[in-house]
Short mmCIF file of C-alpha atoms in Angstrom, two decimals:
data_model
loop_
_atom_site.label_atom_id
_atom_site.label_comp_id
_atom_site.label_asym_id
_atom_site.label_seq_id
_atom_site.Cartn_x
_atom_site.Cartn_y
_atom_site.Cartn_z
CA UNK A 1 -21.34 21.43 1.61
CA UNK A 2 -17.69 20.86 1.97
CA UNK A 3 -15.30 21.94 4.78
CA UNK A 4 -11.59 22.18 4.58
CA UNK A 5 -8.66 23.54 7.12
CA UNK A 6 -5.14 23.07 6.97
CA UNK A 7 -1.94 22.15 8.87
CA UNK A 8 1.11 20.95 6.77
CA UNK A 9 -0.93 20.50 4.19
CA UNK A 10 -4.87 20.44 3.88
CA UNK A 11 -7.00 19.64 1.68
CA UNK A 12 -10.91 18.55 1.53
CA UNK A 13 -12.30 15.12 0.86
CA UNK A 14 -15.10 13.56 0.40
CA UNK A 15 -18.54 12.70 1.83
CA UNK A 16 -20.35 9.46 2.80
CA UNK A 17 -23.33 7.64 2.65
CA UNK A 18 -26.73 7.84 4.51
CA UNK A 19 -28.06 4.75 4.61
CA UNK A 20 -30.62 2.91 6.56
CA UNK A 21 -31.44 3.83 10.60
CA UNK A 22 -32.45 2.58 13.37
CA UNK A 23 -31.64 0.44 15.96
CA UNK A 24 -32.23 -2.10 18.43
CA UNK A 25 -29.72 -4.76 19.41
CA UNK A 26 -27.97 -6.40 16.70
CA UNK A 27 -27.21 -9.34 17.77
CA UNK A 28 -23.60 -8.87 17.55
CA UNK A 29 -23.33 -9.39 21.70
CA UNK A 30 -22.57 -6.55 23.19
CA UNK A 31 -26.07 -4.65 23.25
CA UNK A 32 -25.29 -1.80 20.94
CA UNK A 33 -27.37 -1.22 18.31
CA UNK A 34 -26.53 -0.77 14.31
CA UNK A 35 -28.18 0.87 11.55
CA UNK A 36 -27.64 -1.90 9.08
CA UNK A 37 -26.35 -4.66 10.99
CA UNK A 38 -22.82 -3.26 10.29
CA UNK A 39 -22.40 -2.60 13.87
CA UNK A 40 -22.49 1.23 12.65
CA UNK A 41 -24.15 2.81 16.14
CA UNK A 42 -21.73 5.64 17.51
CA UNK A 43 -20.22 5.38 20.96
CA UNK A 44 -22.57 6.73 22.75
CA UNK A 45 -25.27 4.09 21.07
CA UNK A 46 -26.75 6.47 18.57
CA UNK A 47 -27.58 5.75 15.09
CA UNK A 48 -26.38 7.76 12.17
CA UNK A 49 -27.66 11.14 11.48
CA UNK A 50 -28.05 10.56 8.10
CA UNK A 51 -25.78 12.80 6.56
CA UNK A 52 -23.48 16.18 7.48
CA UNK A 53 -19.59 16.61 7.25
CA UNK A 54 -17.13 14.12 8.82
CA UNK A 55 -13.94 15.26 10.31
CA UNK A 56 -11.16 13.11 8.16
CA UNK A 57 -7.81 13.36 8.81
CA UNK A 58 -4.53 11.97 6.35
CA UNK A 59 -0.77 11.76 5.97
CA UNK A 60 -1.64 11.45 2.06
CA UNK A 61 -1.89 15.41 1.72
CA UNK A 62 -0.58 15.35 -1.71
CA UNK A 63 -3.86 13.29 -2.23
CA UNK A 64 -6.01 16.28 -1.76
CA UNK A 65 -7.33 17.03 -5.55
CA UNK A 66 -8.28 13.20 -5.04
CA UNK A 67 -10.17 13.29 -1.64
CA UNK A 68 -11.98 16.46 -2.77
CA UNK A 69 -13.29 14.80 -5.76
CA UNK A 70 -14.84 11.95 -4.05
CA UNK A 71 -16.12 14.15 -1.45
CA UNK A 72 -17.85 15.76 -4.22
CA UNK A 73 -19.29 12.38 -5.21
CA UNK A 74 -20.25 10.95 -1.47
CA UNK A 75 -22.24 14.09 -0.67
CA UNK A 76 -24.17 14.13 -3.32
CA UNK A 77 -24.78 10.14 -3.50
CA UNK A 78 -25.46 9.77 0.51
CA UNK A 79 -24.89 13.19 2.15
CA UNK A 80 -21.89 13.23 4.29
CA UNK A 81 -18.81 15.24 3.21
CA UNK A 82 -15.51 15.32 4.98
CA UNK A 83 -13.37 18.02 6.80
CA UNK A 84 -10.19 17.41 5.38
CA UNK A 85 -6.90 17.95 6.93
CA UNK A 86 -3.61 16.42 5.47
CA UNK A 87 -0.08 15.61 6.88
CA UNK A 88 2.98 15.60 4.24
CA UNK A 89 5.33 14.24 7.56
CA UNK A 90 4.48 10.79 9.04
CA UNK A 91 6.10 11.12 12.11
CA UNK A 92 3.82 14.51 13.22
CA UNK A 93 0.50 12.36 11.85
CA UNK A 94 1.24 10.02 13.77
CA UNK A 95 1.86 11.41 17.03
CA UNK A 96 -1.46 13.72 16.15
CA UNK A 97 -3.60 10.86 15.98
CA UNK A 98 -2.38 9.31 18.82
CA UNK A 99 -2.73 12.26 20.86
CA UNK A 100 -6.20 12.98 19.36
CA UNK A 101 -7.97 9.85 20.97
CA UNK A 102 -6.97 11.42 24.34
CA UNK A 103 -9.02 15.05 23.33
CA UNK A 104 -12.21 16.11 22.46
CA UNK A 105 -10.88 16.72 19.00
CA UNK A 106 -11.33 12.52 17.86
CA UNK A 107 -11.12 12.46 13.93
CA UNK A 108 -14.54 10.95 12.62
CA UNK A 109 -12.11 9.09 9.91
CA UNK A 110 -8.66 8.30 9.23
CA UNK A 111 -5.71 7.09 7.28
CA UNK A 112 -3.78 4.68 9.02
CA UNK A 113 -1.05 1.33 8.39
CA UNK A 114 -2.03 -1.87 8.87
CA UNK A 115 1.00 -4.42 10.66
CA UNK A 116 1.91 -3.26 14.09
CA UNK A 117 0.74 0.11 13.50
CA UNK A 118 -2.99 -0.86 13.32
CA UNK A 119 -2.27 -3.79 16.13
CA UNK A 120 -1.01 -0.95 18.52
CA UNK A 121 -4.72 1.31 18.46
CA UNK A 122 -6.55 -1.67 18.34
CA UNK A 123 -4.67 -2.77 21.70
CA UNK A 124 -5.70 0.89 23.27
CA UNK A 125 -8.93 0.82 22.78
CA UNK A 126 -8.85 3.50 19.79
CA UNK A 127 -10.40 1.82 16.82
CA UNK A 128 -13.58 0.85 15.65
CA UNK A 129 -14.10 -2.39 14.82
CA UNK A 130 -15.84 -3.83 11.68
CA UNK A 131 -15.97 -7.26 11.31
CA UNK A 132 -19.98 -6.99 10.33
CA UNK A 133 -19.25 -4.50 7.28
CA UNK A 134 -16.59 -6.67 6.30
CA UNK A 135 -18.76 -10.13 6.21
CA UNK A 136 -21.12 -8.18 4.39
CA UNK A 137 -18.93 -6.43 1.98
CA UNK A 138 -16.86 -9.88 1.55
CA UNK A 139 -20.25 -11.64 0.56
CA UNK A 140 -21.40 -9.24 -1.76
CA UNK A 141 -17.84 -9.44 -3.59
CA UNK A 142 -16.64 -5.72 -2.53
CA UNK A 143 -13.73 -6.58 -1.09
CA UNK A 144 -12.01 -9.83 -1.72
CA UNK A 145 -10.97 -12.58 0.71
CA UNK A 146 -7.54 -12.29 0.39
CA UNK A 147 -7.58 -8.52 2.21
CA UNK A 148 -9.25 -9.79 5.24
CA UNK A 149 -5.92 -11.03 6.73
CA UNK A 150 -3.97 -7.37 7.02
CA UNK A 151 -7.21 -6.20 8.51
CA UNK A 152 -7.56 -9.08 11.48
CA UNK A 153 -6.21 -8.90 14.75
CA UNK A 154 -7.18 -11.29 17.30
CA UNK A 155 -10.10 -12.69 15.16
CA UNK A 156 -11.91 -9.24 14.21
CA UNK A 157 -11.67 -7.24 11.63
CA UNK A 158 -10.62 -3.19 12.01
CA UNK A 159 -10.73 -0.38 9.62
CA UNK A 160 -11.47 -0.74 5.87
CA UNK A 161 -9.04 -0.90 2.56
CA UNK A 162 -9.04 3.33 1.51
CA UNK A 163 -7.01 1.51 -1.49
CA UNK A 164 -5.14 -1.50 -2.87
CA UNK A 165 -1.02 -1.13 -4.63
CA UNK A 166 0.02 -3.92 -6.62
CA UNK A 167 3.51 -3.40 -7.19
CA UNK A 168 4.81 -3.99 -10.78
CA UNK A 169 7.63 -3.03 -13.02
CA UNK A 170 7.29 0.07 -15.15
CA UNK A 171 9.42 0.37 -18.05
CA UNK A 172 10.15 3.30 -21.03
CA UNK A 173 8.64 1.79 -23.69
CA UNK A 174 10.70 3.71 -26.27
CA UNK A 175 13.64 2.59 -24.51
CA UNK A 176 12.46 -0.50 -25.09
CA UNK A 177 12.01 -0.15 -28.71
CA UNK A 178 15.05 1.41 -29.22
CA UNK A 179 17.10 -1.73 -28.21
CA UNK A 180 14.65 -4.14 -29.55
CA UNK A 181 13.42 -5.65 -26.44
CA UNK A 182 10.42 -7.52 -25.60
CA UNK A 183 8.26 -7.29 -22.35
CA UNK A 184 10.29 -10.55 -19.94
CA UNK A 185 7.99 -13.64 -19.75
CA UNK A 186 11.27 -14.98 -17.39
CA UNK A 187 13.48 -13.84 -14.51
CA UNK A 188 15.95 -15.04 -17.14
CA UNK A 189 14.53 -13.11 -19.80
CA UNK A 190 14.61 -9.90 -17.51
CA UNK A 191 18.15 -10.18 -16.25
CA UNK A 192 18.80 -10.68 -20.32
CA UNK A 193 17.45 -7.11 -20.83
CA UNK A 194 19.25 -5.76 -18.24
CA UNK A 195 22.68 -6.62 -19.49
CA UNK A 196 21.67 -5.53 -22.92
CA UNK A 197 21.04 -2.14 -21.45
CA UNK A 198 23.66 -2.00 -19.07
CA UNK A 199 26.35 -3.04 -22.11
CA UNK A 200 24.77 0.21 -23.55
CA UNK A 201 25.49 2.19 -20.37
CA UNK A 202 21.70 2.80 -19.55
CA UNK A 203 20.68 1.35 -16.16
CA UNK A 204 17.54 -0.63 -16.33
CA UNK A 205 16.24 0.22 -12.59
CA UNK A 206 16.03 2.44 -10.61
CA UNK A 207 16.65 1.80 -6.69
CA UNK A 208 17.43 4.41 -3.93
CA UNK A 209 19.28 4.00 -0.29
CA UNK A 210 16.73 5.90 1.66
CA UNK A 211 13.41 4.72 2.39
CA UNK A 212 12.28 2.41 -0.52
CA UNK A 213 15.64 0.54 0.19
CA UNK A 214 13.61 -2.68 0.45
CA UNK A 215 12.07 -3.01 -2.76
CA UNK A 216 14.42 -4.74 -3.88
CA UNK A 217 14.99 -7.36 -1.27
CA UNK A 218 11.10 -8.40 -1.20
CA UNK A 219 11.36 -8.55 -4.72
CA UNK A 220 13.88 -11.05 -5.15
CA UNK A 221 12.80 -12.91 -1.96
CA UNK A 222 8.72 -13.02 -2.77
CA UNK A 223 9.92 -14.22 -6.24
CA UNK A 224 12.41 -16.96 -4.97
CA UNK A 225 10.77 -18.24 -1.94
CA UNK A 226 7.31 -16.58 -0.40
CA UNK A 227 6.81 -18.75 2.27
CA UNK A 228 10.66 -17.69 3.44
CA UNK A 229 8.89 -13.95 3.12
CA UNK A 230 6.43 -14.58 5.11
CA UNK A 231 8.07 -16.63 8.01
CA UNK A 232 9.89 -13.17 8.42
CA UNK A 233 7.46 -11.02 8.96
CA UNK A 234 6.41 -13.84 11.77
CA UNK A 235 9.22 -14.37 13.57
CA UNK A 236 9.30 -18.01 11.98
CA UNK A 237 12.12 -17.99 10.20
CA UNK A 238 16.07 -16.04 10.61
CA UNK A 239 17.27 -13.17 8.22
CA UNK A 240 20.73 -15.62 8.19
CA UNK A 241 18.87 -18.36 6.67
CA UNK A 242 20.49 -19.68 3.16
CA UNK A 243 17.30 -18.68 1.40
CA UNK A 244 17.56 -14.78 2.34
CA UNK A 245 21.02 -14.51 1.96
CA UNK A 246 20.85 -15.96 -1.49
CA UNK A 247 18.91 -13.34 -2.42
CA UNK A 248 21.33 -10.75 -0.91
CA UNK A 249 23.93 -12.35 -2.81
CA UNK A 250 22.16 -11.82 -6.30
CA UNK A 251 20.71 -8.59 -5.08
CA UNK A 252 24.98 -7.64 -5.08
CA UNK A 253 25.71 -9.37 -8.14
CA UNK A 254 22.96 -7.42 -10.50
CA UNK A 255 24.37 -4.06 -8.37
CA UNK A 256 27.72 -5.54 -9.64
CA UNK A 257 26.33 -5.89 -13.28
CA UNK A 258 25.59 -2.16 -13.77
CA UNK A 259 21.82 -2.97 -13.68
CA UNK A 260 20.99 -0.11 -10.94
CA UNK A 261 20.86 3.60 -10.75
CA UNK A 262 23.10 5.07 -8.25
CA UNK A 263 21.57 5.02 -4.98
CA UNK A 264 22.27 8.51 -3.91
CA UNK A 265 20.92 10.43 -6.62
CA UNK A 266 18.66 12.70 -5.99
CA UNK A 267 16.26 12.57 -9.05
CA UNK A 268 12.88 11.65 -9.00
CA UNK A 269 12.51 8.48 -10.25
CA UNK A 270 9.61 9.55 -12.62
CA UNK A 271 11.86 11.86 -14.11
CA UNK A 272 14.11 9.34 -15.19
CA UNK A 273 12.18 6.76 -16.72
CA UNK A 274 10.76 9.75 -18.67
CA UNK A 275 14.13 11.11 -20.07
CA UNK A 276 15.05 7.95 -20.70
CA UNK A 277 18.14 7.79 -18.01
CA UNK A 278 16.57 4.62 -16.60
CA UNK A 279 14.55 1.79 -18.20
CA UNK A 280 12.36 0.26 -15.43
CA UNK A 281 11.05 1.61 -12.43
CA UNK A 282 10.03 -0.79 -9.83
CA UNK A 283 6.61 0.76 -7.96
CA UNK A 284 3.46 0.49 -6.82
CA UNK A 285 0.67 1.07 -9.19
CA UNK A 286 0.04 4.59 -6.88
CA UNK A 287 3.23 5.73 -9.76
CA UNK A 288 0.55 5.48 -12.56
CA UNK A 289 -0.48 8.81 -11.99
CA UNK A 290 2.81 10.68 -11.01
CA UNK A 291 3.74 9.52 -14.89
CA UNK A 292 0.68 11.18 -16.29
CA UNK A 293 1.38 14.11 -14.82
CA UNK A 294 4.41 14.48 -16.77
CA UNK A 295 2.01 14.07 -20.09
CA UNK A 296 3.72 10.96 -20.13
CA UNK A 297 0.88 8.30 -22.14
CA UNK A 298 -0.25 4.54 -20.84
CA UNK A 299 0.22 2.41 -23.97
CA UNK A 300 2.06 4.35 -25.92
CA UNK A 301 5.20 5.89 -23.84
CA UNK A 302 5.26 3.50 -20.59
CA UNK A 303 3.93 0.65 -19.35
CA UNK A 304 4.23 -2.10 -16.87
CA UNK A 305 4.50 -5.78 -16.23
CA UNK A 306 4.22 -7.86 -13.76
CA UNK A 307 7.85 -9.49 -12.21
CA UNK A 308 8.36 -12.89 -13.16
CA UNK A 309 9.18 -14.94 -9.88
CA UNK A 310 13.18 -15.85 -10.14
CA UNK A 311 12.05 -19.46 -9.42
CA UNK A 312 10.06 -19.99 -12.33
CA UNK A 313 9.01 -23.66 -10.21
CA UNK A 314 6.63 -22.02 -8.00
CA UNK A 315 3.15 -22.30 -8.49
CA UNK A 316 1.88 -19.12 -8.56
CA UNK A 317 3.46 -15.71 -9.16
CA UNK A 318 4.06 -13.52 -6.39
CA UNK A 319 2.38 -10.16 -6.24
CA UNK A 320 3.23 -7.74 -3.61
CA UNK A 321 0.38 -5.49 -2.33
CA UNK A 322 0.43 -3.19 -0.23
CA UNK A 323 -3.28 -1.63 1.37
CA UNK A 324 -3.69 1.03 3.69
CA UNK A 325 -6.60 1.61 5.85
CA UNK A 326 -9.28 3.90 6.52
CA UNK A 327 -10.64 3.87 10.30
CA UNK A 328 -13.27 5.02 12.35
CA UNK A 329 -12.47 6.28 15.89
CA UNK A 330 -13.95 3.60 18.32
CA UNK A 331 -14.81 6.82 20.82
CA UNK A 332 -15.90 9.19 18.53
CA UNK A 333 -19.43 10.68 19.21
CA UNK A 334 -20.44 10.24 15.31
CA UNK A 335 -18.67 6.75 15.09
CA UNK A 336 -22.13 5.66 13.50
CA UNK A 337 -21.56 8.26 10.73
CA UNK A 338 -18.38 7.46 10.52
CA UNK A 339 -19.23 3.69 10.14
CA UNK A 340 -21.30 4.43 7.51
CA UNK A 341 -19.13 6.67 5.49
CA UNK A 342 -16.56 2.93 5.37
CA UNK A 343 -19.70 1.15 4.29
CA UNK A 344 -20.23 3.17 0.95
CA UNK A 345 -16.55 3.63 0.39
CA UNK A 346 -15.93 -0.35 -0.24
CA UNK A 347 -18.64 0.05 -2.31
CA UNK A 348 -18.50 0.23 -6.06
CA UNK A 349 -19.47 3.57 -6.59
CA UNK A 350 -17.11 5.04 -4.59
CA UNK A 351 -14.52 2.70 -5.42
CA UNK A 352 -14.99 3.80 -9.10
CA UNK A 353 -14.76 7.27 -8.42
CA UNK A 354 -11.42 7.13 -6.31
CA UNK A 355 -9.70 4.53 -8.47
CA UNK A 356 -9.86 7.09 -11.45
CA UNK A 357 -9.56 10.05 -9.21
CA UNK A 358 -6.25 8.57 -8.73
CA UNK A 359 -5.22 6.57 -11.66
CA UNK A 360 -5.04 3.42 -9.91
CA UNK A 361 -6.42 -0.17 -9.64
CA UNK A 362 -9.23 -0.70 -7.21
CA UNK A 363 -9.67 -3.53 -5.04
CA UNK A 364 -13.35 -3.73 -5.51
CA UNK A 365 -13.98 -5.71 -8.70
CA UNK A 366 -17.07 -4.29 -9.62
CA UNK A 367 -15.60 -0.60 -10.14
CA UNK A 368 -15.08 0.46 -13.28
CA UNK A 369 -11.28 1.56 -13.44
CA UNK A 370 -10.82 3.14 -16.87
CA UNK A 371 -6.96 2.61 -17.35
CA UNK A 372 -7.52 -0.74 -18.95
CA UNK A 373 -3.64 -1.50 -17.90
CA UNK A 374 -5.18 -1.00 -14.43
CA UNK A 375 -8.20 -3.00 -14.82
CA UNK A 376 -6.83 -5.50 -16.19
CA UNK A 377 -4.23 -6.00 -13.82
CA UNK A 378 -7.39 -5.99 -10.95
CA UNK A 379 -8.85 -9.18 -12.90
CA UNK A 380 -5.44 -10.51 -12.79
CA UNK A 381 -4.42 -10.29 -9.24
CA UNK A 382 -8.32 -11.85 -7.99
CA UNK A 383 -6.75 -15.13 -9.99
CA UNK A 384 -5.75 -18.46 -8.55
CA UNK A 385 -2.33 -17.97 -10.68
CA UNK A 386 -1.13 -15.08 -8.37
CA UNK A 387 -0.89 -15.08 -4.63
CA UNK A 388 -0.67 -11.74 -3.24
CA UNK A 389 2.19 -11.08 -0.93
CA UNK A 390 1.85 -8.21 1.89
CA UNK A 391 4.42 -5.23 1.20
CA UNK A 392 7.62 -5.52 3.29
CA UNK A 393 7.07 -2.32 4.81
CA UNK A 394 3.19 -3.33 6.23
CA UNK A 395 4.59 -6.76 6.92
CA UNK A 396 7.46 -6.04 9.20
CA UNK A 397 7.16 -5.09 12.42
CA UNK A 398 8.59 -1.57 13.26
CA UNK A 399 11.95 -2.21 15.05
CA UNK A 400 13.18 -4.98 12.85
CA UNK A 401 12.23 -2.72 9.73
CA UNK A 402 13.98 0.18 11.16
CA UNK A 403 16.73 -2.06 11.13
CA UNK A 404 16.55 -3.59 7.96
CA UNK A 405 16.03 0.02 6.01
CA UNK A 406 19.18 0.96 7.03
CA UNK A 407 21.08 -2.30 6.26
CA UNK A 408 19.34 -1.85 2.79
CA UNK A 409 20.57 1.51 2.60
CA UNK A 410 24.03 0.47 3.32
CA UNK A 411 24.09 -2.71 1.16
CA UNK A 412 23.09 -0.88 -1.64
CA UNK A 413 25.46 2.15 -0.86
CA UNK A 414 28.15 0.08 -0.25
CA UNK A 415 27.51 -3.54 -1.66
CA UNK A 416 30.03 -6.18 -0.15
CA UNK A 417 29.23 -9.02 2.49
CA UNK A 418 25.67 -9.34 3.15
CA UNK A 419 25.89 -11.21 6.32
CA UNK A 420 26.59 -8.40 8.98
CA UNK A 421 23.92 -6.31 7.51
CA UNK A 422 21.18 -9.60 8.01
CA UNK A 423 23.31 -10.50 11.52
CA UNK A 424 22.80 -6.55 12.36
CA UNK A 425 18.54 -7.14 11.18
CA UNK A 426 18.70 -10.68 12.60
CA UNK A 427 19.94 -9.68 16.17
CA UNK A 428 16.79 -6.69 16.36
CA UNK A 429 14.58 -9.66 14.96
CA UNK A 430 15.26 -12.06 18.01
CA UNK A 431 14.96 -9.38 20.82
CA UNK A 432 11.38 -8.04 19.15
CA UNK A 433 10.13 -11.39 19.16
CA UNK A 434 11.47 -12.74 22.53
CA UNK A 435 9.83 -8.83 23.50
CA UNK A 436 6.41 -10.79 22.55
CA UNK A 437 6.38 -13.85 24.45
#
């Protein structure tokens, strides 16, 4: 049975697991009991029913088709189904879930962010934790290691991965062909193509002043000096260091060059790379399927690489990823449903069904993603000769990223002198962090 209702957008979803019962004290300390030692007893100290419809609630309503078809697949694997309802506006999610937790209306499930979004409910009391279904998932090789870390806060472990992005570089490949380039084994070899397709008058990526106005910047500062990255999104190191604006100042220069679409347009990027009016498109692999909706084909009319690191001396290549959560209410009267819904979606099953439900790479490495792009860019980010860098938007905490998005948006609006944009990010920096002492 599936149940569906509808604010901004609504859709349906899917259904969970049923899995093994009773209870008694865990062992995990604080006297509830769990099912299967996944700490998956609801608030009130009850075990799961076994099966029924969870109440699920999104900001991915566009994701709908997707949901439902997993739904589909978790009610008739384990027996739960979910009552979908999506948001298409992140601000009104937001403040719905927030209020939620204070009614009797508590979602079973949600979407949520990881960062200081996930820090903030876990601080109120509002989230579930799971640090048992993660050491079990993590030993049986359902979710790797290297996810753990967005999902900690103060030494547990909250929420599950709904999904893994690796972001990569899309290109046209007739454009490609056209002008007789080669996929770039090099920063150099990239900035080669660009110029070669800017001297034609075709820009070879696309960027935009609103919103995604920091794909750029982690780009060029994950590939030139990750540890820099990361000592931002910490508080351990200054948006005026050399390092960062170095990479402002060759951000400008490739602006300069011609290599960029103009910032303000208003066309949908997948529209572009498939006309042909840009070359490259620099996403997450969630773009995959917004290209095969156009009837554009994997192989044969785009592809994607992954973005040589501009200093081709560092040991491994940085990949940014980006993984958003799904969470069970910590007050919720079926929390133990809920808790066992997570359980079978890290799963492989599941994880095979959604990564193909939505053309994308899983992080589980025993589902079967049939996009062998996809796949084989899964086997390639679980290696020792990537390390996975946290998107800047996850990694930043709010204030300072409301900040930086509109530096971003000016910079690239209006490219000139970095330094009172990262003076402008730098001073919200230093009163966030002194804000956490």
């Amino acid at each position: 049975m599936k149940n569906s209702s509808k604010l901004m957008i609504a859709g349906l979803a899917a259904g969970a697991l049923l899995l093994s019962a009773c209870g008694g004290d865990d062992g995990n300390g604080d006297g509830t009991s769990s099912a299967n030692g996944n700490g998956t007893s609801g608030a009130n100290g009850e075990a799961p029913s076994g099966g029924g419809t969870l109440k699920f609630y999104t900001d991915k309503a566009a994701w709908e088709p997707q949901f439902d078809r997993v739904s589909d697949a978790s009610e008739e694997q384990i027996g739960y189904d979910l009552d979908f309802t999506g948001y298409s506006e992140a601000d009104a999610y937001s403040a719905f879930i927030k209020q939620s937790f204070r009614t009797a209306e508590k979602p079973s499930l949600f979407t949520w962010h990881t960062g200081d979004a996930l820090a903030e409910l876990v601080d109120e009391g509002m989230v579930a934790q799971t640090s048992d279904l993660w050491a079990e998932a993590m030993a049986s090789g359902d979710i790797p290691e290297d996810l753990e870390q967005y999902y900690t806060y103060n030494g547990e472990q909250y929420c599950v991965p709904l999904h893994v992005v690796y972001w990569v570089i899309y290109y046209n490949k007739h454009v490609f062909a056209e002008h007789g380039l080669d996929v770039p084994e090099t920063w150099d070899d990239l900035m080669e193509i660009a110029d070669t397709l800017a001297g034609e008058g075709i820009p070879a990526f696309y960027q935009t002043n609103i919103l995604f106005s920091f794909v750029w910047f982690q780009t060029l500062l994950a590939g030139s000096d990750p540890d820099l990255y990361e000592a931002l999104s910490t508080g351990d190191a200054s948006y005026t260091d050399p390092g960062v604006v170095a990479v402002m100042e060759q951000w400008r220069d490739m602006i300069d060059a011609g290599h960029f679409t103009a910032p303000d347009s208003a066309d949908d990027p997948q529209i572009l790379l498939n006309n042909g009016d840009v070359a490259m498109l620099n996403f997450g692999t969630f773009f995959t399927g917004a290209l095969n909706e156009l009837g554009m084909e994997s192989g044969e009319d785009y592809d994607f690489f992954v973005v040589p690191n501009m200093d081709p001396s560092l040991p491994q290549t940085s990949l940014i990823v980006e993984s958003g959560p799904l969470c069970a209410a910590e007050e919720a009267d079926d929390r133990a449903d809920a808790m066992e819904y997570m359980s079978w979606w890290v799963g492989a099953e599941a994880q095979t069904e959604w990564a193909n439900a939505r053309g994308d790479v899983s992080y589980n490495p025993n589902a079967e993603v049939r996009d062998e792009r996809l796949a084989d860019l899964g086997e390639q980010a679980g290696t020792d000769d990537v390390r996975l860098i946290e998107r800047y938007f996850e990694a930043t905490p709010q204030p300072i990223l409301t900040a930086a998005l509109d530096g971003f948006g000016a910079f690239v609006t209006n490219p000139g002198d970095p330094m009172p944009i990262l003076e402008a990010i730098e001073a919200e920096a230093d009163a966030y962090w002194a804000s956490q002492q």
